[in-house]
Amino acid sequence: MKRIKTAIVGASGYTGMELLRLLLLHPQAEVVAVTSRQEAGRALGTVFPRFAKAPGAGMVFTQPAAEALAAAGVEVAFLALPHGVAAEIARPLLERGVRVIDLSADFRLREPAVYEEYYGQPHPAPELLAEAVYGLPELRAEEIRNARLVAAPGCYPTSILLPLLPLLRANLLEPASIVANSMSGVSGAGRKADLSLLFCECNESARAYGLPKHRHLSEIEQELSLAAGAPVLITFIPHLIPVTSGILTTTTARVREGVAAEAIGQALEGAYANAACVRLLARGAGADTKHVTRTNFIDIGWQFDPRTGRVLLLSAEDNLGKGAGGQAVQCFNLMFGLAETAGLQNF
Amino acid sequence: MKRIKTAIVGASGYTGMELLRLLLLHPQAEVVAVTSRQEAGRALGTVFPRFAKAPGAGMVFTQPAAEALAAAGVEVAFLALPHGVAAEIARPLLERGVRVIDLSADFRLREPAVYEEYYGQPHPAPELLAEAVYGLPELRAEEIRNARLVAAPGCYPTSILLPLLPLLRANLLEPASIVANSMSGVSGAGRKADLSLLFCECNESARAYGLPKHRHLSEIEQELSLAAGAPVLITFIPHLIPVTSGILTTTTARVREGVAAEAIGQALEGAYANAACVRLLARGAGADTKHVTRTNFIDIGWQFDPRTGRVLLLSAEDNLGKGAGGQAVQCFNLMFGLAETAGLQNF
Amino acid sequence: MKRIKTAIVGASGYTGMELLRLLLLHPQAEVVAVTSRQEAGRALGTVFPRFAKAPGAGMVFTQPAAEALAAAGVEVAFLALPHGVAAEIARPLLERGVRVIDLSADFRLREPAVYEEYYGQPHPAPELLAEAVYGLPELRAEEIRNARLVAAPGCYPTSILLPLLPLLRANLLEPASIVANSMSGVSGAGRKADLSLLFCECNESARAYGLPKHRHLSEIEQELSLAAGAPVLITFIPHLIPVTSGILTTTTARVREGVAAEAIGQALEGAYANAACVRLLARGAGADTKHVTRTNFIDIGWQFDPRTGRVLLLSAEDNLGKGAGGQAVQCFNLMFGLAETAGLQNF
Amino acid sequence: MKRIKTAIVGASGYTGMELLRLLLLHPQAEVVAVTSRQEAGRALGTVFPRFAKAPGAGMVFTQPAAEALAAAGVEVAFLALPHGVAAEIARPLLERGVRVIDLSADFRLREPAVYEEYYGQPHPAPELLAEAVYGLPELRAEEIRNARLVAAPGCYPTSILLPLLPLLRANLLEPASIVANSMSGVSGAGRKADLSLLFCECNESARAYGLPKHRHLSEIEQELSLAAGAPVLITFIPHLIPVTSGILTTTTARVREGVAAEAIGQALEGAYANAACVRLLARGAGADTKHVTRTNFIDIGWQFDPRTGRVLLLSAEDNLGKGAGGQAVQCFNLMFGLAETAGLQNF
């Protein structure tokens, strides 16, 4: 089988690095271009010594340019760029017939007004929002298969949505009671020279940030509302902890009057029994990020607390894996008719 | 001034080590005895090389024995022992006129039945419960001053109670909506050879545990109920993260209909403006464990989220400091008429 | 192609876990048995949640028994057992025609007397030493291909031998001047409940240990002596640092009178230019463990200091990868005529 | 007693923070000024939340200006500035009668040419070198007492010099055989927004750097040569490991023909038996950074390896403590006739 010509645009950050890790060895992908404004002209294996003997290590970073990528026969481009910047190159790529998997926030929200509220600038390409597919494969495999433009979900949203969506669709929860607490590894903040991300500032530290309206809240509430069939507002509290990667999320919500605890487990089973990248834990078992780092799995556990009537949902993923690069590759697999876990079989 | 003769009973764990760190240099305390079943016969400076040149480094660990401690003129004993074991030695110490500051759970709960429910055994000394004082100095300074037997609060409870109590006393919150999420350093689990506490099991890991009824929930709800004047049940989710010490707690609760956000700040100011060991942060500012480790401070911040009507309370402390040893020393200072922060002025 | 029936004996430690990670997905291996005294009866995916959806996750740990393994058609067994124990099962396995790749120290040394000196007990199977091959593929590919019994080298030795051997063979160094300093991740100490391996004892800590004769010194000096053609005694100082995996070794030695610095680089190039799992760094470039963790690569850099006449050799590997499990799989590939890097293409 | 009016110039980095930690609570010091170009105008307790309730937390950072400091009655200034910058302000401070304790490299070297060789620029104040005292209290207490200008030693040099100096003075070692390996916490690299110091770049990483001529080599060799009475050239290999603070150094050297191992211990005992800030370990005992962090102690252990004729010297200190701020305070104590450990009694 001919391998699919792939580009990674903005490949010099941590998400770019994870995409490289997965795609350089993907049996059906061929990375033909990697771009980076900062690293243009340098070889991939020099910028990332980890890949120094990987296939493609000699490839040279280029400036991002839709024209050149299309000319190189690129069939699909992964965008690992800041929001705002991603939309700028997505448009010309799509115009040239290149399918786009965007890992920024640019195409995750349906309403330009919500984008502007949360990202502080008018949406750079509102005309594309209608066709963009929010790329949560467990939720929208069919639409992803046919999409030209997929918006890979944020890392926090993935860890919050996957446990909650089946329960909201089954009408088991009181939506207004949802509180989600997340702890993220520092790689989620990106690879940028920022005092607050120094080793000495993160080590032996734990802190909440982005309160009360972290940007990811916008897509979380959008998708929860769609599942509930009514607007849902939640409390979301992200924290930074001293690990390189991994997100642990603990979500609590009150179960609706009359709902049996077993219904929780059944809804999760119903949704994910056959999901390739979701691992449901036994009732009462805990999730631990160390079991999912560098994989595309999300582990989901749950408990019911009869004293308070609340369900406790525990989810663990790698923020760079199922929370970013791995999930984007999962979408890629669907878009090109491949096995859903192709190139993702790593533990 | 004559220094107060002090014993640390069970001094070979992490809490014992923190008590040593504080008391060996406390200007008004004289550590005259350190006990440990395991380390009996070894010198303090050998067991803890950190203290090898501290005053008292040559002191030798002895077997715990109330008689011997009383004979040595001990006026007050800090018990850093497992629950159950603490009560056994507390009784003979009290009978011999030694005041006791117990850091275990044995004297924190007023109801023996609750103790049995949470700790799985009948209370070992129920006759002492009536006089034991729950040693939260910001709440009960007066009772602590006069106590023979003080029960130093648990690490999680301290971080949850201090922000919540003033708000419940002022009737600002809907108690049933309280959800507390805590992240703790590994020292909170004690110094015991347990696979799950190995470096390789904790590093690059985040996990919840003890759900849905962690033992500390019992004292948390006891004290919240007293403050609210009615039974309060909450959801409490403790997590283990890869730091040696520090607890970060994020507590959310719905503000009662009609309560202005400013009332939150006012209640906290009213309670803690003059508290020596509480540092109130500006509205919206975040707490970070790295600012409080090895101190007896608790940093408390808050925000109001008008979208959900919830207050977000952020608190950071050192689980071994304000969450254990430091707070016990603060109680000691009150009990002996010393300055509240004597021996605690370390940053 | 039929996959090779493989057993992992002693699969519940960190090395066993790494072997599982590699072999469960190895395209030409089929793991048909995993043994563990402690975990016998439990499913692989339960003991190691990381592998819960891996092929073979349902496999159940059994008691180690050569008879049963041979009956199951096992062609090769990886032994991840303590020294002493490994030899006990190696013998009956070999007698039943099962090839053995032993990751313990039992078959690394040629002289039973040296084994007894360093391991404190008589060698348990001296009659097997003559045929055992010290499994450093870059050194003895041919012998490994034909071996019945391969002794995978220790983690420290691999990081010290690979940079030094070519230089000693070319007679470039003064052997008596060799000093090797290594820093190892905590997983190298094994998965055992030991106070000194607790998170709180390793975090924010660095310490040397095993001085002056760490057990690995025996095999290091054996192989250096063979390369030099004369007995070599070195100084080797291992340290424990707070990382889960990775070894960084810095080796210094005086260059012989009259040797040009370029000869160092040429000797390394000559030895490893075509080595699949060695990455030579540019002269002066540094090695960093974070580029090799979870791979089977060893990165080797070097510098010459004209002031002191010493060469500085820098090497980085994963102690569980090229230092243990990965290298064992590399041997396996050679033994069964597979591509040398089969199943090792992970970054 | 009147407290000594003290300024900290360049107080916004990690060394400045350590000086603040020690001096804000020093019983005989009064911090009357803190300067920082970046933080000028902000309150100390805002820049460093850790000190928010410390005495002096309300003090405001000012621009560094010798005139203003002298006018404020400053008697001594600690300079925690980059090299080059320190000398610029040291001169006007000295001219105005302010004694100076410089923590940069500007006054550590006796030869301007060596400064230029290692720091890449002409010495900014060569006329001051003659009177500057290299501030190692265990070596030069008397000169420090009388100094106007003290150059606090570098962090690595302290850990290497203290074990070696007594042995060289006693002529026990072959100087040309000295190899020193150090592992440092990341705070040693300073508080600057640099990609290589990000949490994700340092965590799970170990790497050597600055080879073969790290800047600290210049002062190390200067002092070793003075002790040996002849030029000494050594190999020094610094490494960065994922801890916030702490340096572990392992130094090896060949013992001179005919020297008994006991002579090593005797020389160390002779030098440090009464040293307030040196803790000699029992022969064979290991040093561990976790026992010295946040103290002004250096732990020194040793072993002799008869196989190779080398002594192994192990030393552990806090790079910010005995390696920088603590040692500077120790010098301050000597300069002002205070107890040597005043303000340093923290464990």
PDB file of N, CA and C in Angstrom, chain B residues 53-54 73 90 122 127 163 166 175 186 224 260-261 282-283 317 328 339:
ATOM      1  N   LYS B  53      24.721  17.802  63.313  1.00  0.00           N
ATOM      2  CA  LYS B  53      25.383  18.820  64.143  1.00  0.00           C
ATOM      3  C   LYS B  53      24.369  19.719  64.853  1.00  0.00           C
ATOM      4  N   ALA B  54      23.135  19.270  64.933  1.00  0.00           N
ATOM      5  CA  ALA B  54      22.135  20.057  65.646  1.00  0.00           C
ATOM      6  C   ALA B  54      22.332  19.855  67.143  1.00  0.00           C
ATOM      7  N   GLY B  73      11.140  14.150  83.698  1.00  0.00           N
ATOM      8  CA  GLY B  73      10.671  15.523  83.851  1.00  0.00           C
ATOM      9  C   GLY B  73       9.974  16.082  82.629  1.00  0.00           C
ATOM     10  N   ALA B  90      -0.938   7.763  75.357  1.00  0.00           N
ATOM     11  CA  ALA B  90      -1.458   9.066  75.796  1.00  0.00           C
ATOM     12  C   ALA B  90      -2.024   8.956  77.211  1.00  0.00           C
ATOM     13  N   PRO B 122     -12.690  -0.328  67.552  1.00  0.00           N
ATOM     14  CA  PRO B 122     -13.313   0.450  68.630  1.00  0.00           C
ATOM     15  C   PRO B 122     -12.323   1.497  69.133  1.00  0.00           C
ATOM     16  N   GLU B 127     -12.900   7.504  76.999  1.00  0.00           N
ATOM     17  CA  GLU B 127     -13.096   8.381  78.147  1.00  0.00           C
ATOM     18  C   GLU B 127     -12.323   9.683  78.036  1.00  0.00           C
ATOM     19  N   PRO B 163     -10.109  27.434  54.938  1.00  0.00           N
ATOM     20  CA  PRO B 163     -10.870  28.310  54.042  1.00  0.00           C
ATOM     21  C   PRO B 163     -12.385  28.228  54.220  1.00  0.00           C
ATOM     22  N   PRO B 166     -14.867  29.926  58.018  1.00  0.00           N
ATOM     23  CA  PRO B 166     -15.466  31.265  58.147  1.00  0.00           C
ATOM     24  C   PRO B 166     -16.683  31.458  57.245  1.00  0.00           C
ATOM     25  N   PRO B 175     -24.030  24.141  51.893  1.00  0.00           N
ATOM     26  CA  PRO B 175     -23.087  23.095  52.351  1.00  0.00           C
ATOM     27  C   PRO B 175     -23.097  21.833  51.491  1.00  0.00           C
ATOM     28  N   VAL B 186       4.154  12.970  48.784  1.00  0.00           N
ATOM     29  CA  VAL B 186       4.223  11.568  49.165  1.00  0.00           C
ATOM     30  C   VAL B 186       4.591  11.385  50.639  1.00  0.00           C
ATOM     31  N   LEU B 224     -16.888  20.901  59.964  1.00  0.00           N
ATOM     32  CA  LEU B 224     -17.769  21.701  59.104  1.00  0.00           C
ATOM     33  C   LEU B 224     -19.172  21.737  59.681  1.00  0.00           C
ATOM     34  N   ALA B 260     -23.332  38.380  48.122  1.00  0.00           N
ATOM     35  CA  ALA B 260     -22.416  39.063  47.212  1.00  0.00           C
ATOM     36  C   ALA B 260     -21.028  38.442  47.304  1.00  0.00           C
ATOM     37  N   ALA B 261     -20.328  38.442  46.199  1.00  0.00           N
ATOM     38  CA  ALA B 261     -18.983  37.869  46.180  1.00  0.00           C
ATOM     39  C   ALA B 261     -18.107  38.515  47.244  1.00  0.00           C
ATOM     40  N   ALA B 282      -4.569  37.984  47.513  1.00  0.00           N
ATOM     41  CA  ALA B 282      -5.493  38.909  46.864  1.00  0.00           C
ATOM     42  C   ALA B 282      -6.535  38.112  46.085  1.00  0.00           C
ATOM     43  N   ARG B 283      -7.751  38.636  45.999  1.00  0.00           N
ATOM     44  CA  ARG B 283      -8.812  37.974  45.225  1.00  0.00           C
ATOM     45  C   ARG B 283      -8.292  37.639  43.827  1.00  0.00           C
ATOM     46  N   GLU B 317      -0.426  24.434  51.760  1.00  0.00           N
ATOM     47  CA  GLU B 317       0.287  24.292  53.025  1.00  0.00           C
ATOM     48  C   GLU B 317       1.326  23.201  52.827  1.00  0.00           C
ATOM     49  N   ALA B 328       1.338  21.446  65.272  1.00  0.00           N
ATOM     50  CA  ALA B 328       1.475  20.903  66.627  1.00  0.00           C
ATOM     51  C   ALA B 328       2.338  21.830  67.481  1.00  0.00           C
ATOM     52  N   ALA B 339       4.897  32.969  72.465  1.00  0.00           N
ATOM     53  CA  ALA B 339       4.451  33.626  71.236  1.00  0.00           C
ATOM     54  C   ALA B 339       3.966  32.552  70.263  1.00  0.00           C
TER      55      ALA B 339
END
